[in-house]
Short mmCIF file of C-alpha atoms in Angstrom, two decimals:
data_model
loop_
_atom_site.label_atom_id
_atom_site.label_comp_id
_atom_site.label_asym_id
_atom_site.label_seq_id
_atom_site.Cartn_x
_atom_site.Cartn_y
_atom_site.Cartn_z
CA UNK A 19 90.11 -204.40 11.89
CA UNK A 20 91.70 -203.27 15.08
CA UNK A 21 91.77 -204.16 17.93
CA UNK A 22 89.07 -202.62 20.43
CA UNK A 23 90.59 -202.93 24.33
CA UNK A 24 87.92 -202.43 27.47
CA UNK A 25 88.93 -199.97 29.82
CA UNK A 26 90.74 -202.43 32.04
CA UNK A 27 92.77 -204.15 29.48
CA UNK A 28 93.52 -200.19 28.47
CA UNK A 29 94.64 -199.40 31.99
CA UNK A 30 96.72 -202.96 32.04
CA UNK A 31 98.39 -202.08 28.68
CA UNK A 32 99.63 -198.50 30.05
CA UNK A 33 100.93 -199.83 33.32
CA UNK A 34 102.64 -202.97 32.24
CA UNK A 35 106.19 -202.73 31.89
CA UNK A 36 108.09 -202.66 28.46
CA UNK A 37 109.03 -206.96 28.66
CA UNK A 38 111.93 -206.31 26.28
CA UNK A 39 115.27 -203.89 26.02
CA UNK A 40 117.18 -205.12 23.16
CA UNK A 41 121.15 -204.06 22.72
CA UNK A 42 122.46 -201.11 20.63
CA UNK A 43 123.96 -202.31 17.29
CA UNK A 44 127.31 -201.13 18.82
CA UNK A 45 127.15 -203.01 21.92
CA UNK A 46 130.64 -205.27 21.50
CA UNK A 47 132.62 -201.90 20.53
CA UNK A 48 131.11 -200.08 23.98
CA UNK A 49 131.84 -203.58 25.72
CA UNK A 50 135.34 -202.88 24.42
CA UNK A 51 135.75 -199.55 25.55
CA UNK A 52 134.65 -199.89 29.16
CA UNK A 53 136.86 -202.99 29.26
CA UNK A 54 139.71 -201.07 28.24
CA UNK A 55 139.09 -198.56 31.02
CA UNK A 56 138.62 -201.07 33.39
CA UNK A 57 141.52 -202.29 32.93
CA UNK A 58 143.59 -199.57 34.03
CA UNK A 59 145.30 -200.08 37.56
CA UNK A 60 143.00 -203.43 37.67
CA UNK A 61 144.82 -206.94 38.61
CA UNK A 62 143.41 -208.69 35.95
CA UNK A 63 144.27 -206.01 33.32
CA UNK A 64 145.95 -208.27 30.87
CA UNK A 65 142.88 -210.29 30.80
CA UNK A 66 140.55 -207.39 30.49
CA UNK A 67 142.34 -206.16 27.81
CA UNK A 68 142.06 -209.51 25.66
CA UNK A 69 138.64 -209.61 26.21
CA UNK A 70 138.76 -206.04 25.20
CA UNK A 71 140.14 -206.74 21.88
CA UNK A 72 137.46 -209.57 21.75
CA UNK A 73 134.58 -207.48 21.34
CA UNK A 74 136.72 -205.50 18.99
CA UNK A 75 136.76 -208.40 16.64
CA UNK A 76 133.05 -209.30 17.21
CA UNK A 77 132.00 -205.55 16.29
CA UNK A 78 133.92 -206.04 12.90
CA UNK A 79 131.38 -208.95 12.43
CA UNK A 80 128.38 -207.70 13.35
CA UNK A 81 128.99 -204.86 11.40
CA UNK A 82 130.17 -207.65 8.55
CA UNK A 83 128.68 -210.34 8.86
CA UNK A 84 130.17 -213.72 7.00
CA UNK A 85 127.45 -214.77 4.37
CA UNK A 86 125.81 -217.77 5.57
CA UNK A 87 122.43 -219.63 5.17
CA UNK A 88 119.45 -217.90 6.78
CA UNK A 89 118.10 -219.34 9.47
CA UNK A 90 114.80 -221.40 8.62
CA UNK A 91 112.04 -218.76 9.02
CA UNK A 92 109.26 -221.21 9.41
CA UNK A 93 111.11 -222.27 11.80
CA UNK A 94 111.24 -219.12 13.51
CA UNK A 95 107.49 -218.95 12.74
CA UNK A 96 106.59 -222.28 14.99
CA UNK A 97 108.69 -221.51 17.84
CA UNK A 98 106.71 -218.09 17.91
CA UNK A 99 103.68 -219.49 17.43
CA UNK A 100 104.07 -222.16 20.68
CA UNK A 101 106.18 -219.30 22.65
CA UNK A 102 109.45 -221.28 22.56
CA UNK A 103 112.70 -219.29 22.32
CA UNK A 104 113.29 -218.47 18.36
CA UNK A 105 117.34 -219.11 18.52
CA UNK A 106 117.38 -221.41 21.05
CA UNK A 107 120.69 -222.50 21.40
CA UNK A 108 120.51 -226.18 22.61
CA UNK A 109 119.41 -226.77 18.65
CA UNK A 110 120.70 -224.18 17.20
CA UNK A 111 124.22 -224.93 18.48
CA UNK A 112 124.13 -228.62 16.97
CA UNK A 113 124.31 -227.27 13.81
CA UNK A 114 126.93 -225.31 11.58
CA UNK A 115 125.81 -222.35 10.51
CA UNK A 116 127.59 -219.86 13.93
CA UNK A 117 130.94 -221.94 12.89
CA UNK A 118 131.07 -218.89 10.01
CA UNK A 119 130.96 -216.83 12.70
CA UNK A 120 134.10 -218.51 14.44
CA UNK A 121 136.06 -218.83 11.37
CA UNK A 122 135.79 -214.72 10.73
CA UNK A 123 136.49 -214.18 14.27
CA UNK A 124 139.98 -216.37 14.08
CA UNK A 125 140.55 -214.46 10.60
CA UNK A 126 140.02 -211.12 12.21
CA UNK A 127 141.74 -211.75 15.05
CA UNK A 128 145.51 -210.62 15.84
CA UNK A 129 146.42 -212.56 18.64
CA UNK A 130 148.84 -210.44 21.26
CA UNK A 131 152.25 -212.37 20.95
CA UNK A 132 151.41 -214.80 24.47
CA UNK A 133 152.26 -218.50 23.74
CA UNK A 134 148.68 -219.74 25.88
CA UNK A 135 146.35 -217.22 23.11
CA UNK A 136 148.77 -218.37 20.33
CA UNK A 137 147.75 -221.82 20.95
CA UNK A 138 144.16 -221.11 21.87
CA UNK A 139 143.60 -219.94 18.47
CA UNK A 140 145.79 -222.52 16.37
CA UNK A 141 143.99 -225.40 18.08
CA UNK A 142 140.55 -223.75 17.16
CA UNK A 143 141.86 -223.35 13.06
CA UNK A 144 143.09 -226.72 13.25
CA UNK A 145 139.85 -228.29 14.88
CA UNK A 146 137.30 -230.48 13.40
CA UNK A 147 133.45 -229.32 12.56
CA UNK A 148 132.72 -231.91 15.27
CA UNK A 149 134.75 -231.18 17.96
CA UNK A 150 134.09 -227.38 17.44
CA UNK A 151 130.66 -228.47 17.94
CA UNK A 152 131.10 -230.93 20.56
CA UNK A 153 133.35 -227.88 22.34
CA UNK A 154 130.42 -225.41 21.93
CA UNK A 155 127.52 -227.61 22.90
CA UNK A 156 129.47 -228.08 26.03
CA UNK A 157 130.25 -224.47 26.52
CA UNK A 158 126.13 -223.35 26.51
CA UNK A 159 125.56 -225.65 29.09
CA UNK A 160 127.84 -225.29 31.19
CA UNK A 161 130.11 -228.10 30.93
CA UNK A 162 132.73 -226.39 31.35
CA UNK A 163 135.22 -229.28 32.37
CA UNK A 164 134.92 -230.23 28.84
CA UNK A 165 135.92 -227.56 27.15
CA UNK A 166 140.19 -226.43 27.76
CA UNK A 167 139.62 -223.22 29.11
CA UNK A 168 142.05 -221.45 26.60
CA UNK A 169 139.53 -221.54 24.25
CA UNK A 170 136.58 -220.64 26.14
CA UNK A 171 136.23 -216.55 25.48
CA UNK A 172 137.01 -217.45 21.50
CA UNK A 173 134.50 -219.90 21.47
CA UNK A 174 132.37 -217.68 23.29
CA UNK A 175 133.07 -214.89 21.43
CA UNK A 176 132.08 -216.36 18.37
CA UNK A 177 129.02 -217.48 19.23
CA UNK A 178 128.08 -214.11 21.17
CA UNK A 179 128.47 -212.75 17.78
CA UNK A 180 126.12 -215.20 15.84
CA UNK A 181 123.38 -215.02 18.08
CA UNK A 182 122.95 -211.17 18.95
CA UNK A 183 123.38 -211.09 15.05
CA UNK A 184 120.70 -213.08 14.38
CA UNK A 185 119.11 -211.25 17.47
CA UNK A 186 118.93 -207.90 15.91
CA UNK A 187 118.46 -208.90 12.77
CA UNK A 188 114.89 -210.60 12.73
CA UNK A 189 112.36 -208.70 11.79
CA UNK A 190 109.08 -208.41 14.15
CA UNK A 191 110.39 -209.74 17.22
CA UNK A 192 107.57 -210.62 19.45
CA UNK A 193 108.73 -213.02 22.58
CA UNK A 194 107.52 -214.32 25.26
CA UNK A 195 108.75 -214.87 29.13
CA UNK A 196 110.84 -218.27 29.29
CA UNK A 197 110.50 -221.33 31.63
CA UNK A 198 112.05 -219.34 34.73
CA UNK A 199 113.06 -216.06 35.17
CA UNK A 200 116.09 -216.39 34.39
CA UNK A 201 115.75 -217.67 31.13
CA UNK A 202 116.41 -216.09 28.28
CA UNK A 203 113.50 -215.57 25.67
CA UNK A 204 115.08 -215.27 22.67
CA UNK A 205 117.70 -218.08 22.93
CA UNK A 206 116.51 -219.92 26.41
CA UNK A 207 120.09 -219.11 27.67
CA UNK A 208 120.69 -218.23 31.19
CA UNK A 209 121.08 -214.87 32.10
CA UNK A 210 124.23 -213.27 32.90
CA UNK A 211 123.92 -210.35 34.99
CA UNK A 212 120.77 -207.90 35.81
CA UNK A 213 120.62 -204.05 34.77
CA UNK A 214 118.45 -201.65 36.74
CA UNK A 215 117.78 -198.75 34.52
CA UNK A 216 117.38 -195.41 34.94
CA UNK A 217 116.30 -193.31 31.75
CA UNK A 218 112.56 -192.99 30.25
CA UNK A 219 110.02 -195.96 30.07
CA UNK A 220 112.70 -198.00 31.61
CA UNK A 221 113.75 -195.89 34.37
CA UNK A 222 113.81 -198.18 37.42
CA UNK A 223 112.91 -201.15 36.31
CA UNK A 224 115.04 -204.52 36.16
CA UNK A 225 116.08 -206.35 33.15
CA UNK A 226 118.09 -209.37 33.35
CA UNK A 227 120.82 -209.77 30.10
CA UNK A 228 121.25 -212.69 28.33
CA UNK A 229 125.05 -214.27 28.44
CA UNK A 230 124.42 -215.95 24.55
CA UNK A 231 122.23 -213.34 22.76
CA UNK A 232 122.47 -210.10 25.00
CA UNK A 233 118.94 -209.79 24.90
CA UNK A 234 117.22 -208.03 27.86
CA UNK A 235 114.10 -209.08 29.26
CA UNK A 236 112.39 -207.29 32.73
CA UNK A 237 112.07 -209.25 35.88
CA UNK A 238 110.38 -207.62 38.46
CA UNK A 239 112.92 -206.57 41.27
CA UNK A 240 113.66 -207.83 44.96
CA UNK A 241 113.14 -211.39 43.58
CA UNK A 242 115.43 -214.17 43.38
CA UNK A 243 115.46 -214.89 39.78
CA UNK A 244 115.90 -218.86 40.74
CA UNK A 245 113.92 -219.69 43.55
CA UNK A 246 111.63 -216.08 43.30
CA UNK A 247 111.08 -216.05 46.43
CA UNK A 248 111.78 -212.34 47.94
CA UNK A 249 112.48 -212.91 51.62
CA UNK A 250 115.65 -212.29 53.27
CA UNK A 251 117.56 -211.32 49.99
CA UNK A 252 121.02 -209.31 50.69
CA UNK A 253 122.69 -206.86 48.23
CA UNK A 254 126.59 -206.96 48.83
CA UNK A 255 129.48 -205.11 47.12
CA UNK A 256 133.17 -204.84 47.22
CA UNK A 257 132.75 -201.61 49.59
CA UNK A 258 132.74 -202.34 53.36
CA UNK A 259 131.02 -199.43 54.54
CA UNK A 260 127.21 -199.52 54.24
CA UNK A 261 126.34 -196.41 53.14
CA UNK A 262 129.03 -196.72 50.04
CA UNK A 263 127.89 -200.17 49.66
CA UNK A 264 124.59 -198.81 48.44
CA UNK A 265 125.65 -196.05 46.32
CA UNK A 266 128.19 -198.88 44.36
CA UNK A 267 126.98 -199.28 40.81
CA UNK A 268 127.21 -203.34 40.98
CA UNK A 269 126.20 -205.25 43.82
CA UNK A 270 124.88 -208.89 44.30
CA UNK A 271 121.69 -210.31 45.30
CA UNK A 272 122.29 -212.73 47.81
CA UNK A 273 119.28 -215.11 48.44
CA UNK A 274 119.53 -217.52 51.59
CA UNK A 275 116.90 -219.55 50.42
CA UNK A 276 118.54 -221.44 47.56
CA UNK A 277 122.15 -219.78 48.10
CA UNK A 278 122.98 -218.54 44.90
CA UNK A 279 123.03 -215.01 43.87
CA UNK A 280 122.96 -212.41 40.79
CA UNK A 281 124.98 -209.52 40.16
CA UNK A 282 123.24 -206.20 39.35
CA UNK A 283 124.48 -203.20 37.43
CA UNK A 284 122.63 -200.10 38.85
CA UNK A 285 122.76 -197.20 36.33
CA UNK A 286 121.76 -194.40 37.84
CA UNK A 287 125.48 -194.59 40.30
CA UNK A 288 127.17 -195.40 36.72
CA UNK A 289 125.31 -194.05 33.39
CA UNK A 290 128.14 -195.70 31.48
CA UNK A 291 127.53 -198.81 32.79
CA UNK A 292 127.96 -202.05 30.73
CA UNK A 293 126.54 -205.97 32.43
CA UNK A 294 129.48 -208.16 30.72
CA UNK A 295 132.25 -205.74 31.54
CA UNK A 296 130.78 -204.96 34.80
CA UNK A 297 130.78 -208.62 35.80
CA UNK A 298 134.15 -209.51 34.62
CA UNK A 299 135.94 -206.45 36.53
CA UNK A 300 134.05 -207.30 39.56
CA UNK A 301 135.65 -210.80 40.05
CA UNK A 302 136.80 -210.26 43.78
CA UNK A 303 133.08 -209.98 44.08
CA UNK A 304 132.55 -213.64 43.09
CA UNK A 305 135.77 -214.84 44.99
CA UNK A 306 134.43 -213.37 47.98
CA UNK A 307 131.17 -214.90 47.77
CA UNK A 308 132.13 -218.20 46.95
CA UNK A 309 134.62 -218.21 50.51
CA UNK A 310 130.85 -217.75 51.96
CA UNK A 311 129.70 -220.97 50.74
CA UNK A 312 127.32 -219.02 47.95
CA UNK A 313 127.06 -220.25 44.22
CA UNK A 314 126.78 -218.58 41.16
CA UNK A 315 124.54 -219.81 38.33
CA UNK A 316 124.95 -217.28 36.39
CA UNK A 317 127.35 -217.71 33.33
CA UNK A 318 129.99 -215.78 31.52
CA UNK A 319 130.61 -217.06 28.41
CA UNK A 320 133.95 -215.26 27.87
CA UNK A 321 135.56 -216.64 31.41
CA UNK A 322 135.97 -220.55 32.48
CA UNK A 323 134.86 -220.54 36.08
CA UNK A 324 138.17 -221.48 38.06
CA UNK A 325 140.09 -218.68 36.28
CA UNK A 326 139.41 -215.63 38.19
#
């Protein structure tokens, strides 16, 4: 029988926002391609491009995925049932089944001929079950001093791959909003970067993207998505003059009251806009911030903070 809503709870239903936007099945190959054109006339190109030929790698495996073990659907079922994260990663990550996902991204992979990536990915093939795990555990939590920081955007990688996998794979995804607003609710992962969109029943509205899963999840804007409270929040960019400051498609919001801050990706001054590439061709952003004594809590899992 369905289900019969008063007039309110109609009116509530229409004027709610859509809680979810989840990633396009080719998200790593348009990851790639922005990278790539990022990267031209850009300091950091050489990096760029390796991350570039990352995502290549982690397209081929989403589009082919290494057979593996299904994930326990009753599982799935409980943590739906209680409004916990489905895939969330601090249990998830203890156990083997993503390693698949790492051993088809080192098989895939054709590693430019630079002794540091050479090494990177030998010391992966040679590694243990256990330290992989003990490597990757540390990486989702951001203990990042425990992980050599060669290895961090194959490790990442890989498990970018397994998760938005398992992401877009599951079948009636209903979630729910996460501890804190910047918590992921598919995988309980912290968020990476915020998009403001600008096309249909999204158009305007925030959505913060996951740095594990890449799922996106709305957050209502002018906010701090760690301390939420609203006043005295700042919006700074890599342009010095004000009026191109606010037209620039990424900018960060600076909040005094807990000094951290978020980078946003504003579509509507870039259409083509991408969160992962955005924030790892924006940098000089974080550099500069950081010489102000603000922190960033938000994670990259393809960069060890310390490299920029």
């Amino acid at each position: 029988m369905p289900t019969i809503l008063e007039p309110g709870e109609i009116e509530a239903a229409a004027s709610s926002p859509p809680f979810l936007h989840l990633p396009p099945h080719n998200l790593f190959m348009l990851r790639a391609q922005r990278l790539e054109r990022l990267a031209e006339g850009h300091p950091l190109a050489d990096y760029l491009h390796l991350i570039a030929g990352l995502c290549r790698v982690q397209q081929q495996i989403f589009d082919d995925p290494p057979s593996t073990a299904p994930l326990d659907e009753q599982r799935l079922e409980v943590c739906r049932q209680h409004g916990m994260p489905p895939f969330a990663a601090d249990t998830l990550i203890r156990e083997d089944t993503w390693q698949v996902y790492l051993e088809a991204l080192l098989l895939r992979y054709v590693a430019p001929e630079q002794l540091a990536v050479i090494e990177a990915v030998t010391t992966l093939r040679i590694a243990s079950p256990g330290q992989l795990r003990a490597w990757a555990v540390a990486l989702v939590s951001g203990q990042y001093s425990l992980v050599p920081a060669a290895l961090v955007p194959f490790l990442g990688a890989a498990l970018q791959a397994a998760w938005s996998h398992w992401l877009l794979s599951a079948p009636n995804l209903q979630l729910t909003p996460g501890d804190s607003l910047s918590q992921c609710p598919a995988c309980g992962s912290p968020a990476m970067a915020g998009v403001i969109r600008h096309r249909g029943k999204h158009n305007g509205l925030r959505y913060l993207v996951c740095s594990l899963c890449a799922c996106e999840w709305h957050v209502v804007r002018v906010k701090c998505v760690y301390c939420e409270q609203s006043k005295g929040l700042e919006y700074l960019s890599l342009e010095d003059d004000r009026h191109a400051a606010n037209q620039a498609p990424l900018r960060a919001e600076v909040c005094p009251g807990c000094n951290s801050y978020l980078k946003l990706l504003y579509l509507e001054n870039d259409g083509e806009g991408e969160a992962l590439s955005a924030d790892l061709g924006s940098l000089l952003l974080d550099m500069r911030l950081a010489q102000d004594g603000y922190q960033r809590l938000a994670p990259n899992l393809l960069l060890a903070p310390g490299d920029e």
